Short mmCIF file of C-alpha atoms in Angstrom, two decimals:
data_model
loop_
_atom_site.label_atom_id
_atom_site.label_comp_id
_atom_site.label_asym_id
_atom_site.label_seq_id
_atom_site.Cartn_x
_atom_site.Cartn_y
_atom_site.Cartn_z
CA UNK A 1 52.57 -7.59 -65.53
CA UNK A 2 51.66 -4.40 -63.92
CA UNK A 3 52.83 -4.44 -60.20
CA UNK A 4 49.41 -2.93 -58.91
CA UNK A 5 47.79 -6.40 -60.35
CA UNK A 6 47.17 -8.44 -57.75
CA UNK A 7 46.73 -12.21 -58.67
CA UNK A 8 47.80 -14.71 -55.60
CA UNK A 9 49.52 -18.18 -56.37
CA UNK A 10 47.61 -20.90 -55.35
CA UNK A 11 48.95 -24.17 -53.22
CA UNK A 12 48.39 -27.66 -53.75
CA UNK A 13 50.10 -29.77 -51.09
CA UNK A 14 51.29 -32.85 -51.50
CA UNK A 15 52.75 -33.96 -48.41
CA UNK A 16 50.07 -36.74 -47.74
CA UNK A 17 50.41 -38.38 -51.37
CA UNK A 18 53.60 -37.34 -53.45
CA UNK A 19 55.80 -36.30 -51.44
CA UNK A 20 55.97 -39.43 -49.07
CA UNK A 21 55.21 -41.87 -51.84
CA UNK A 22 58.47 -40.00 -53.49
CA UNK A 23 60.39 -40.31 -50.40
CA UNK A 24 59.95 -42.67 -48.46
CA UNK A 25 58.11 -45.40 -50.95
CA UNK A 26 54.08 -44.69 -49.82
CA UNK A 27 54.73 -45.66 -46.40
CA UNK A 28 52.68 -43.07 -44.21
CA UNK A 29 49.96 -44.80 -42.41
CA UNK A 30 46.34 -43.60 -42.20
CA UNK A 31 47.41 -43.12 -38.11
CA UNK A 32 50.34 -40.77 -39.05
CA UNK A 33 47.94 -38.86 -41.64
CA UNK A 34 44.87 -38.07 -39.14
CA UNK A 35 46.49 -36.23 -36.30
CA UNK A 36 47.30 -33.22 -38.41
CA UNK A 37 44.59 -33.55 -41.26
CA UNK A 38 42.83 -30.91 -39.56
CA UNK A 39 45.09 -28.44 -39.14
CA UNK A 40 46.04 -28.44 -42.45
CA UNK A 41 42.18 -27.93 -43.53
CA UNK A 42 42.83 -24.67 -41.48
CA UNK A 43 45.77 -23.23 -43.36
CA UNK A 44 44.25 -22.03 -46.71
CA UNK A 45 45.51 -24.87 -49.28
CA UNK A 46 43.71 -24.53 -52.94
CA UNK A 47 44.05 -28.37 -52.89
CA UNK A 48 45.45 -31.36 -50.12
CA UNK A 49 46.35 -33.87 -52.48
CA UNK A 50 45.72 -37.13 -50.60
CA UNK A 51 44.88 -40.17 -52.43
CA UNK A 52 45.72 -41.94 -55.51
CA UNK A 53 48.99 -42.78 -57.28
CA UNK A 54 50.61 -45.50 -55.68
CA UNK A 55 48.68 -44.92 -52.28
CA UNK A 56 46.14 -47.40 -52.68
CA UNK A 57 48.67 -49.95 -53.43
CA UNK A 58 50.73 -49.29 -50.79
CA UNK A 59 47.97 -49.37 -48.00
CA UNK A 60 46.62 -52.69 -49.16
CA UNK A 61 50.15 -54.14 -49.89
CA UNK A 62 52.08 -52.91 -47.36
CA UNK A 63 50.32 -51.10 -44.66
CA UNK A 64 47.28 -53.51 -44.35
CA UNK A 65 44.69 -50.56 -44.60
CA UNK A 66 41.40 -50.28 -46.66
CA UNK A 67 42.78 -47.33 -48.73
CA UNK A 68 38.96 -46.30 -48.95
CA UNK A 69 38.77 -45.82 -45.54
CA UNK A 70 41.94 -43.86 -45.38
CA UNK A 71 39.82 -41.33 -47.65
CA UNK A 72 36.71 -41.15 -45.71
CA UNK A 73 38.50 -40.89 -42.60
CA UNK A 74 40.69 -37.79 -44.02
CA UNK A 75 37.24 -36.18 -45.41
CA UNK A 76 36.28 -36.42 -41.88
CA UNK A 77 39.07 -34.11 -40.83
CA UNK A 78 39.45 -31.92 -43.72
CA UNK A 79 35.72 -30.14 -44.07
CA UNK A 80 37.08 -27.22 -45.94
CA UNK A 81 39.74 -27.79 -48.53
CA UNK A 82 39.61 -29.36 -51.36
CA UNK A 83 40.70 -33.31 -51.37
CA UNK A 84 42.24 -34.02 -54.96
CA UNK A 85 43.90 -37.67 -55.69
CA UNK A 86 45.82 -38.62 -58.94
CA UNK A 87 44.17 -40.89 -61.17
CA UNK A 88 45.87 -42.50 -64.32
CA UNK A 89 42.97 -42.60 -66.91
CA UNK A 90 42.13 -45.70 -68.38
CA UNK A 91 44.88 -47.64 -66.15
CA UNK A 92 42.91 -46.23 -63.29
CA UNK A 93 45.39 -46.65 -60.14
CA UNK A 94 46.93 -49.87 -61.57
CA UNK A 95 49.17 -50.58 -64.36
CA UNK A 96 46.95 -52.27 -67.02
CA UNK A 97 43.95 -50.47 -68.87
CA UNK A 98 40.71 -51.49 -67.61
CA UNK A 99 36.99 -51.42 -68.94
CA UNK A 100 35.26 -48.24 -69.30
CA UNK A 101 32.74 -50.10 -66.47
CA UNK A 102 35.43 -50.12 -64.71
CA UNK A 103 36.87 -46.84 -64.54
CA UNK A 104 33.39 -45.10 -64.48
CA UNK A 105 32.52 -46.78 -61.00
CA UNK A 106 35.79 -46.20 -59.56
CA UNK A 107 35.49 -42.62 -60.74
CA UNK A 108 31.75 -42.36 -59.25
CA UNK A 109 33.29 -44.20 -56.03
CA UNK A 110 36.05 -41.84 -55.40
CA UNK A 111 34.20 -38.90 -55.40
CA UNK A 112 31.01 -39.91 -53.30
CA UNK A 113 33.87 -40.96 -50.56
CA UNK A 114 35.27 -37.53 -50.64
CA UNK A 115 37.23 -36.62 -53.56
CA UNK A 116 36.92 -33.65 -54.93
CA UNK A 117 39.33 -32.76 -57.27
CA UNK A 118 40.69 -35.60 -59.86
CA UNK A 119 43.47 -34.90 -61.69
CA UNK A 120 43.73 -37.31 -64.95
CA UNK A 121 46.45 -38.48 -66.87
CA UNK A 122 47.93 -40.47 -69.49
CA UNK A 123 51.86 -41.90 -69.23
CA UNK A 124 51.38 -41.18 -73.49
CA UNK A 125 49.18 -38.57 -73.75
CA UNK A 126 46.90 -40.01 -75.81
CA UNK A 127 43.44 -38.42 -75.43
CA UNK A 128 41.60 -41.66 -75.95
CA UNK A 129 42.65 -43.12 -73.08
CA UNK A 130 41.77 -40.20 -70.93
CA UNK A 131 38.02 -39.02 -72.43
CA UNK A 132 36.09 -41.85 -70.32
CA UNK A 133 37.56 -40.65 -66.36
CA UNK A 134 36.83 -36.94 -67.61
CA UNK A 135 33.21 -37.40 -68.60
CA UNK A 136 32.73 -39.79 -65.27
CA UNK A 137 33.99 -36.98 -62.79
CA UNK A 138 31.32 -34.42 -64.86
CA UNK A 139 28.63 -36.70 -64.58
CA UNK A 140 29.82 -36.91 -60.85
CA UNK A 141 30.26 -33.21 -60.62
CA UNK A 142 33.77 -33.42 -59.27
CA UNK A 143 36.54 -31.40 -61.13
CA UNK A 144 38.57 -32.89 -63.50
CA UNK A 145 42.07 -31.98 -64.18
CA UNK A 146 43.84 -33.26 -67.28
CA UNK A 147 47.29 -33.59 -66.98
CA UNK A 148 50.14 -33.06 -69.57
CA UNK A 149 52.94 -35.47 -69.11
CA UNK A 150 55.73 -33.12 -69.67
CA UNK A 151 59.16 -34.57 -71.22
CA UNK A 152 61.98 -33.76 -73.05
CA UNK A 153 62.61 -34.82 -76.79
CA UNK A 154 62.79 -33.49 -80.37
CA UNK A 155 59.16 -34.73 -81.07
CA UNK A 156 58.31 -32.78 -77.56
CA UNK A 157 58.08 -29.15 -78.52
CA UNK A 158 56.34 -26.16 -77.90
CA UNK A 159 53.68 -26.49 -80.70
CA UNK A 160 53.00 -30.54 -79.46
CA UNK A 161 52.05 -29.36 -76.05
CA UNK A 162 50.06 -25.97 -77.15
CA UNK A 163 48.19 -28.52 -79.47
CA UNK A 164 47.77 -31.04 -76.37
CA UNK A 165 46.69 -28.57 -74.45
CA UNK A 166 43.93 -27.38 -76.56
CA UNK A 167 42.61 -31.23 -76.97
CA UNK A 168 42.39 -31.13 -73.51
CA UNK A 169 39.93 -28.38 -73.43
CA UNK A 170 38.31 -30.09 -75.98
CA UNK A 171 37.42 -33.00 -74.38
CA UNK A 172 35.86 -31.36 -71.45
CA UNK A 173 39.11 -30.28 -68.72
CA UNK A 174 38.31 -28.31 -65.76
CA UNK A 175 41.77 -27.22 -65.67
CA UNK A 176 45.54 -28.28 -66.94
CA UNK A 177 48.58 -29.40 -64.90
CA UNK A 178 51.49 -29.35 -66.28
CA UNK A 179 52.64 -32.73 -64.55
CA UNK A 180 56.58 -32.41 -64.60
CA UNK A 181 57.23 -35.36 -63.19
CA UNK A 182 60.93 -35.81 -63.28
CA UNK A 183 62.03 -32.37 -62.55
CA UNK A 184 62.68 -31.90 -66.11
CA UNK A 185 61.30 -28.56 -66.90
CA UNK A 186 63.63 -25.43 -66.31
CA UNK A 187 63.11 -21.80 -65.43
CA UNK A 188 62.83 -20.04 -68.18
CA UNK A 189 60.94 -23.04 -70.70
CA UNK A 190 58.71 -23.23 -67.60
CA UNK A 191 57.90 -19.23 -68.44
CA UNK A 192 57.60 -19.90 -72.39
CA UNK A 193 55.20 -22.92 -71.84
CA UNK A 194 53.07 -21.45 -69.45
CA UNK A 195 52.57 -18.35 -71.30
CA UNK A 196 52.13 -20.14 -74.67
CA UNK A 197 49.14 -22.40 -72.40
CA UNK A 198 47.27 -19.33 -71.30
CA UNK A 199 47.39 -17.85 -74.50
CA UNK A 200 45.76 -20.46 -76.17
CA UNK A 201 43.38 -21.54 -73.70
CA UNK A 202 41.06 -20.34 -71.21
CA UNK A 203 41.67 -22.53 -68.25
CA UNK A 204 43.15 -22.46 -65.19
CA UNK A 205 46.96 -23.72 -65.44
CA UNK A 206 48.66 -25.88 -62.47
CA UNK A 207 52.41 -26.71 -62.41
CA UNK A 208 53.67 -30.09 -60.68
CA UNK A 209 56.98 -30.91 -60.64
CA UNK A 210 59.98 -32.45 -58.42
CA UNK A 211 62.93 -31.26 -56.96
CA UNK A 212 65.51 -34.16 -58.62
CA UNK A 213 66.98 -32.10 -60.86
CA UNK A 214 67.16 -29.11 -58.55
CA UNK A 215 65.80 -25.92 -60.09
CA UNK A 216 62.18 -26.84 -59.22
CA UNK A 217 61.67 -23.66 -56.91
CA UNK A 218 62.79 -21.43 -59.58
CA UNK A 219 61.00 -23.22 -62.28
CA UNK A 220 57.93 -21.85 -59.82
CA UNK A 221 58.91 -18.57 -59.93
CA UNK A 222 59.34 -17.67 -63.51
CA UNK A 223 55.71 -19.93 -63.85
CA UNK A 224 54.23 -17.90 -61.83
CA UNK A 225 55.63 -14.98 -63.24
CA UNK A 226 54.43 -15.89 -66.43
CA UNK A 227 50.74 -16.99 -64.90
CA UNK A 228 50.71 -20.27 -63.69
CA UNK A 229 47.68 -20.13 -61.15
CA UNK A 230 48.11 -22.96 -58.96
CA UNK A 231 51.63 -24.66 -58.09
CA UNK A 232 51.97 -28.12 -55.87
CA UNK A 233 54.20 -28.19 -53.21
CA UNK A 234 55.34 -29.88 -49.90
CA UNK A 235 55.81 -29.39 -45.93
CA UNK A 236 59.84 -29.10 -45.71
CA UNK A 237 60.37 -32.52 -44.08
CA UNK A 238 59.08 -34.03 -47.30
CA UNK A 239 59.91 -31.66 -49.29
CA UNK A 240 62.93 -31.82 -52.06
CA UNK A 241 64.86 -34.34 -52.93
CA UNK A 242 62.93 -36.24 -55.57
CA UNK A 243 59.31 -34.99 -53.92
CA UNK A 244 58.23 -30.98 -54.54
CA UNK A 245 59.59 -27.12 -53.65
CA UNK A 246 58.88 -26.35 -49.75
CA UNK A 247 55.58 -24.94 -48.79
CA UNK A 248 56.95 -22.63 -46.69
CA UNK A 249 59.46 -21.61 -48.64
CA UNK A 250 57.47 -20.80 -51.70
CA UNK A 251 54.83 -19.21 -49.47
CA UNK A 252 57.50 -16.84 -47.73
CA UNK A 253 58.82 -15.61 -51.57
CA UNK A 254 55.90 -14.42 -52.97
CA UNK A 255 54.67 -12.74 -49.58
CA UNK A 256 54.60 -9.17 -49.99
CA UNK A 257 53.74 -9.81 -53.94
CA UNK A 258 51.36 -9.48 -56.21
CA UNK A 259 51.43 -13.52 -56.47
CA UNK A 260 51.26 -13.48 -51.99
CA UNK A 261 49.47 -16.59 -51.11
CA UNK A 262 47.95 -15.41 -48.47
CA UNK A 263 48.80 -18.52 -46.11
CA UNK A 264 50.38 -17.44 -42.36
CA UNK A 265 53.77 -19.03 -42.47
CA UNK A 266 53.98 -18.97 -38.48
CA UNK A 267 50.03 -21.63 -38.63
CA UNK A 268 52.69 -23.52 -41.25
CA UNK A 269 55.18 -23.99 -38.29
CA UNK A 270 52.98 -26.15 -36.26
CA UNK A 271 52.64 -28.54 -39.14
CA UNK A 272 56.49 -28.75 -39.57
CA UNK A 273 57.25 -29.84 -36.83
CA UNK A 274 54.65 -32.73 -36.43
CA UNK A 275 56.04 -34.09 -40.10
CA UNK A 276 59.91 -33.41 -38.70
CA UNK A 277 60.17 -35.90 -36.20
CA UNK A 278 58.74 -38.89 -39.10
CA UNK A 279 61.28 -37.83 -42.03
CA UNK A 280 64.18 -37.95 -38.69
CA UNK A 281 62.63 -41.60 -37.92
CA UNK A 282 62.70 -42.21 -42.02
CA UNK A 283 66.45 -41.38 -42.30
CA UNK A 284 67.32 -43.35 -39.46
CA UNK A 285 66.14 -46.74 -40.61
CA UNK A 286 66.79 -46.17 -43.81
CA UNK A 287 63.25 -45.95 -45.39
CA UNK A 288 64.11 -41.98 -46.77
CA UNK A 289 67.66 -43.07 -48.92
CA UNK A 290 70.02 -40.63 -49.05
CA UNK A 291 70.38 -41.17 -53.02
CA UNK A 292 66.69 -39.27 -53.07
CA UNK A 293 68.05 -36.55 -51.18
CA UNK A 294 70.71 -35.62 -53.42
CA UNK A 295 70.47 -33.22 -56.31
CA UNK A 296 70.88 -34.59 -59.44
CA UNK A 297 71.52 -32.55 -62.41
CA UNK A 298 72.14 -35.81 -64.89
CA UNK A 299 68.36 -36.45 -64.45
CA UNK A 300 67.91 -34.21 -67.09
CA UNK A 301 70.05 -36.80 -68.91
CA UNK A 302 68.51 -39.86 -67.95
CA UNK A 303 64.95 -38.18 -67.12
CA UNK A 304 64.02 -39.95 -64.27
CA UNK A 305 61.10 -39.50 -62.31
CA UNK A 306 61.31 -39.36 -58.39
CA UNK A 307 59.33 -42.19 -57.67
CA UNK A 308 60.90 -43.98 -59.82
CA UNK A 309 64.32 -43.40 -58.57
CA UNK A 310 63.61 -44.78 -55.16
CA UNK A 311 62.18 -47.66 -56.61
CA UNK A 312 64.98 -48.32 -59.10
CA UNK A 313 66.89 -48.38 -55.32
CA UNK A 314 64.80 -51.07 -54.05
CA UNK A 315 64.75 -52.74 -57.11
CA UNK A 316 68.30 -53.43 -57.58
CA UNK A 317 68.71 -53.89 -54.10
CA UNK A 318 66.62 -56.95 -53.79
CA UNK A 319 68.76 -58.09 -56.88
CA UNK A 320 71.86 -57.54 -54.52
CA UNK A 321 73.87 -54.95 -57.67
CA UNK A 322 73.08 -51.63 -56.10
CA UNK A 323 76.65 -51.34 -57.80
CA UNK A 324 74.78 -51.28 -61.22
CA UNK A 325 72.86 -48.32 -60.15
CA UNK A 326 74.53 -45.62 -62.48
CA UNK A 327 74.68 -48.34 -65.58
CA UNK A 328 71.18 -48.98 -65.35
CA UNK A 329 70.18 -44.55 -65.00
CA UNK A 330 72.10 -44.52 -68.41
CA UNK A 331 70.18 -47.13 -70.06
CA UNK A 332 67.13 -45.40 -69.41
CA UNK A 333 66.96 -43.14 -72.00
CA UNK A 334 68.19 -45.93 -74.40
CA UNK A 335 64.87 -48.02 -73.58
CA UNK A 336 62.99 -44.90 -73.68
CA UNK A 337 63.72 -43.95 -77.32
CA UNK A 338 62.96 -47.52 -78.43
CA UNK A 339 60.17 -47.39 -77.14
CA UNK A 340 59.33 -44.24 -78.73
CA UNK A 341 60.23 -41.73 -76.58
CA UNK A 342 57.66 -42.24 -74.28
CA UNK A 343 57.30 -40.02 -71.22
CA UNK A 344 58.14 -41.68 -67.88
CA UNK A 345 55.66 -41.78 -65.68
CA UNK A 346 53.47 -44.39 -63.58
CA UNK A 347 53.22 -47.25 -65.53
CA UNK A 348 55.98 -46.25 -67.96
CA UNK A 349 58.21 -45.38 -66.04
CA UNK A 350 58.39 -48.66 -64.25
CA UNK A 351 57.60 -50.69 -67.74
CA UNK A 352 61.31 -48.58 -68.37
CA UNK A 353 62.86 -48.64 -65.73
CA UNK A 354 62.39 -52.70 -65.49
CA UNK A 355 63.40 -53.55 -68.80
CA UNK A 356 66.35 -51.55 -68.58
CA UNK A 357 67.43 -53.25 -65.39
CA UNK A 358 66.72 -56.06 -67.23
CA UNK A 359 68.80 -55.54 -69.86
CA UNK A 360 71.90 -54.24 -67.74
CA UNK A 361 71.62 -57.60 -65.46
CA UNK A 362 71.22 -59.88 -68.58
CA UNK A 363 74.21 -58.26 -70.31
CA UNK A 364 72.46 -58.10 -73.44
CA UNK A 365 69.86 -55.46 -74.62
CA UNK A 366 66.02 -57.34 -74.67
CA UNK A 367 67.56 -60.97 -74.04
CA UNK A 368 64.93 -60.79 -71.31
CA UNK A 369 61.71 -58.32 -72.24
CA UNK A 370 58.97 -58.09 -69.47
CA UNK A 371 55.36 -58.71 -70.28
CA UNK A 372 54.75 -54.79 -69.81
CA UNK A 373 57.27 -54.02 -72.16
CA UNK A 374 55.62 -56.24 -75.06
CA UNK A 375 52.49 -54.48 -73.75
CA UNK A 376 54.03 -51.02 -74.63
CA UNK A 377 55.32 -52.28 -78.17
CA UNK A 378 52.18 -54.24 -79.07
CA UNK A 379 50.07 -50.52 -78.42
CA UNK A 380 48.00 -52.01 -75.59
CA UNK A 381 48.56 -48.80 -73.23
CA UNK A 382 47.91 -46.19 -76.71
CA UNK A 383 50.10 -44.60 -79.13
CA UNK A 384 53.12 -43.71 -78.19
CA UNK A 385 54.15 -40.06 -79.11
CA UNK A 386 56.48 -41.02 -82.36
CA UNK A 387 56.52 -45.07 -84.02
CA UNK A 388 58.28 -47.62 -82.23
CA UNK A 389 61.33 -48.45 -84.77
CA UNK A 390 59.99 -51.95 -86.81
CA UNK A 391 63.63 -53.24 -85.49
CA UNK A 392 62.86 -53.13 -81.77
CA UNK A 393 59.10 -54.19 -82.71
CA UNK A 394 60.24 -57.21 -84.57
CA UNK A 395 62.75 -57.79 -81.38
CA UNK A 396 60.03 -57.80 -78.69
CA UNK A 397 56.98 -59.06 -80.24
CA UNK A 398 58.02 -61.02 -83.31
CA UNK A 399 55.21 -61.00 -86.29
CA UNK A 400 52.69 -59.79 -84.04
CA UNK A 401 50.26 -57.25 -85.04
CA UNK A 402 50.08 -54.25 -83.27
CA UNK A 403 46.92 -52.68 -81.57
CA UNK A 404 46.04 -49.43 -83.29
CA UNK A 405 42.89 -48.69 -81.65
CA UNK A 406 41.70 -47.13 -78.68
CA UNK A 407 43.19 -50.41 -76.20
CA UNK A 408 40.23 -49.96 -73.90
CA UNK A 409 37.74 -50.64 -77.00
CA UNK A 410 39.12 -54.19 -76.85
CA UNK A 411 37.83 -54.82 -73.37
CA UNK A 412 34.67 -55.65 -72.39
CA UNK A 413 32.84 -54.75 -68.96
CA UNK A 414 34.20 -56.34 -66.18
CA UNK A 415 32.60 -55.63 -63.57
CA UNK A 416 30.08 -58.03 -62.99
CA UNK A 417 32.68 -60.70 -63.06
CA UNK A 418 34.80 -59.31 -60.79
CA UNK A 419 32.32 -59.25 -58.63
CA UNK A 420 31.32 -62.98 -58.81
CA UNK A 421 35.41 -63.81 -58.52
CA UNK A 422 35.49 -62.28 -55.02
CA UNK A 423 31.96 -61.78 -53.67
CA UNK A 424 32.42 -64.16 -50.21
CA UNK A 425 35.05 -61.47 -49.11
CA UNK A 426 32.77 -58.11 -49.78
CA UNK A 427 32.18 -55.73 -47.30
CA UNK A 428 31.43 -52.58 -49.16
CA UNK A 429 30.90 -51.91 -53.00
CA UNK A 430 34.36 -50.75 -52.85
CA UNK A 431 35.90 -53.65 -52.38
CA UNK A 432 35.16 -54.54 -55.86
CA UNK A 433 36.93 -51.90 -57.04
CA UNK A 434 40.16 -52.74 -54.84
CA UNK A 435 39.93 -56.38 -56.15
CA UNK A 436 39.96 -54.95 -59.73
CA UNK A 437 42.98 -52.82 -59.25
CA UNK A 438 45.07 -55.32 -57.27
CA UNK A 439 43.60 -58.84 -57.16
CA UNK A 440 46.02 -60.82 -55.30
CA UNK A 441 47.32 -57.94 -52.88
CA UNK A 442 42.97 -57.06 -52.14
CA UNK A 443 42.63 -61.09 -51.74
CA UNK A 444 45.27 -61.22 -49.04
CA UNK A 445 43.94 -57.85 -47.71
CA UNK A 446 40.43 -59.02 -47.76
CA UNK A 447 41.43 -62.55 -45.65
CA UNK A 448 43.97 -60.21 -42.97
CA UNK A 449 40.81 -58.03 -42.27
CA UNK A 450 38.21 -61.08 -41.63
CA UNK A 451 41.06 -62.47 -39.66
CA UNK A 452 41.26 -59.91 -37.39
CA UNK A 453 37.32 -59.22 -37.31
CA UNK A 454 37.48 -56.41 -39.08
CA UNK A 455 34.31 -54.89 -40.69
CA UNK A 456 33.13 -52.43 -42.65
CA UNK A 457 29.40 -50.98 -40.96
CA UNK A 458 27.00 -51.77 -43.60
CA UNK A 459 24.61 -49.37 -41.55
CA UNK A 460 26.41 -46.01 -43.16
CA UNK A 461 25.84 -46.96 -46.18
CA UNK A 462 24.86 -44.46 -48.42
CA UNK A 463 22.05 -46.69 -50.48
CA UNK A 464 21.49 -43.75 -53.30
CA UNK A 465 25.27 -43.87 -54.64
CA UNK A 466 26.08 -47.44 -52.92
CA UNK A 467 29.11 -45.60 -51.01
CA UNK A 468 30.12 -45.20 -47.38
CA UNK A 469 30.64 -41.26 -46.51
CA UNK A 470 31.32 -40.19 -42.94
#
């Protein structure tokens, strides 16, 4: 590229979604988000990601807060930048695929509560499962992003995602993120797939990764380089580890370049230091483990994902055989190929990471086989990117017949029944939507807020879209 071409890098942050969900297991509270919400609106973000992923969850399930009112309270603050949230096609923000009724409203509901920006994916990139969110967010006139789940195997070359990527722009994509959600991609692939993207389609290219594997702010550089537009990083005291590159870091290389991002590194300080003092407090009582600190290059062996990882922590923790933590990265990518080398990402990479625990604590491979993993082999979550070996198949689900439709065309509309299920505890039209996702975790939600009095003011209701803006 010619050095008098000027083309600035955009940012995504991701400090109030990823990178704390990475780090420290989702566990920033709407109170710890608001206070600086505002003066990150001020600093010239592309993008705050703020919602989605394993957010919602986390606020009803751990945090006791309507995750919908996290969102309209951070729209509230930020009136400038874009909000964008992650959203996992037809499995929504759960971990089962729901009715296209389903996904529609929660689409229509996200957006008329402040997102802007949704960025769609599939853990198998199959394009069926993602065509209903996409056309949703255009009838809602929000942005949709399709996402590539980016991996590593023979079947995953060059060619697969150049022809992915051009199915993406078929079916309707704003833009495409490269979602490298393990910290798998390096440097100089980073600069071959991102110029092989842009020359063979004409949208805007975003690059999400992690920092696991440790060569995520150079994998930036040479994207960049090559012409990523937009890349998704993190303040420094959740940055790294297994969440993204620094912000200010990233910001301070390309200043002075044709890529300069234009954001004032000393208005960045200011936010530093109000997220320092919460990854100190994080550290201290353990909630930030030091194993998601560390850089580690075997995750391009065992291609991990960073959310993942700190779950796999809790996980065998709670199982008291933390000592079974290496055994169980290593069988991994064993489950993985039989199941068809499927990329590992939300809800794969828990379906994998599970069964593999599963089968390192049983001492025999598939003695014990979740219900998710029969899931994956019977095709209810979509095709998985090469055919699950008839061995394994006849293993986990016996004489079964496999699904080899679109899974969501077996479902019919659900709403209405959801509705009738939990209709004494609704406050807003949201709540059906929270019940659908997570019905036991929104029941107990649902009872803790009419314990404590809590309501939602039926007064701001906005009666044309049936949402609650601020």
């Amino acid at each position: 590229m010619s050095e008098n071409i000027v083309r600035p890098v955009k940012i995504m942050d991701t400090t109030l979604r990823d990178a704390h969900q990475s780090l420290i297991a989702t566990r920033m509270t709407t109170e710890e988000i608001l206070p600086i919400a505002s003066k990150m609106d001020q600093i010239g973000f592309h993008a705050m990601e703020v919602w989605g992923g394993a957010t919602f969850d986390a606020c009803l399930r751990f945090l006791n807060e309507d995750p919908w009112e996290r969102l309209r309270k951070i729209r509230k603050e930020v009136k400038n930048t874009k909000l964008q949230m992650l959203f996992r096609g037809q499995n929504i923000l759960g971990y089962r695929h729901y009715a296209d009724d389903v996904v529609e409203y929660f689409v229509q509901k996200s957006i008329a509560n402040g997102i802007d920006i949704i960025r769609i994916f599939d853990a198998l990139n199959d394009m069926r499962n993602l065509e209903t969110a996409v056309k949703a967010t255009h009838k809602e006139n929000g942005h949709a992003q399709v996402a590539i789940s980016y991996t590593l195997s023979d079947v995953h070359t060059l060619e697969y995602y150049v022809k992915l990527a051009k199915n993406i722009e078929n079916i309707g994509a704003h833009s495409i993120c490269i979602k490298d959600m393990a910290g798998l991609l390096v440097p100089y692939e980073a600069e071959r797939l991102v110029k092989a993207l842009k020359a063979n389609t004409n949208l805007p290219i975003q690059l999400h990764t992690h920092y696991t594997s440790g060569v995520a702010s150079m994998t930036y550089l040479k994207a960049v380089e090559a012409g990523c537009d937009i890349i998704d990083t993190a303040m420094s005291p959740l940055a790294m580890g297994t969440s993204q590159p620094a912000t200010e870091v990233l910001v301070e290389t390309f200043k002075g370049t044709p890529y300069d991002t234009g954001i004032n590194t000393e208005a960045l300080s200011e936010i530093t230091e109000y997220f320092r003092p919460m990854r100190e407090e994080a550290l201290a009582s353990g909630l930030m483990n030091t194993k998601v600190l560390a850089v580690d290059i075997n995750t391009l062996r065992y291609q991990v994902p960073g959310g993942m990882l700190s779950n796999l922590v809790s996980q065998l923790k709670q199982q008291h055989a933390e000592d079974k933590y290496y055994e169980v990265l290593q069988e991994i990518p064993k489950v993985r190929a039989d199941f068809g080398y499927l990329p590992l990402v939300t809800p794969t990479s828990q379906i994998v990471g599970t069964q593999a625990v599963l089968n390192v604590l049983a001492g025999e491979r598939y003695k014990m086989v979740s219900k998710e993993s029969k899931g994956i082999v019977r095709g209810e979550y979509g095709c998985t990117p090469v055919p699950i070996k008839e061995e394994i198949v006849k293993k986990i689900i016996g004489d079964e017949m496999p699904i080899t439709c679109r899974p969501a065309d077996l479902l019919t509309p659900e709403l209405d029944k959801l509705e009738k299920e939990m209709a004494i505890y609704k406050q807003q039209d949201e709540d059906i939507l929270s019940y659908a996702l997570f019905p036991q975790v929104a029941m107990d939600f649902f009872k803790y807020r009419e314990a404590q009095g809590k309501k939602v003011d039926p007064t701001i209701a906005d009666k044309k879209n049936k949402a609650y803006p601020v």
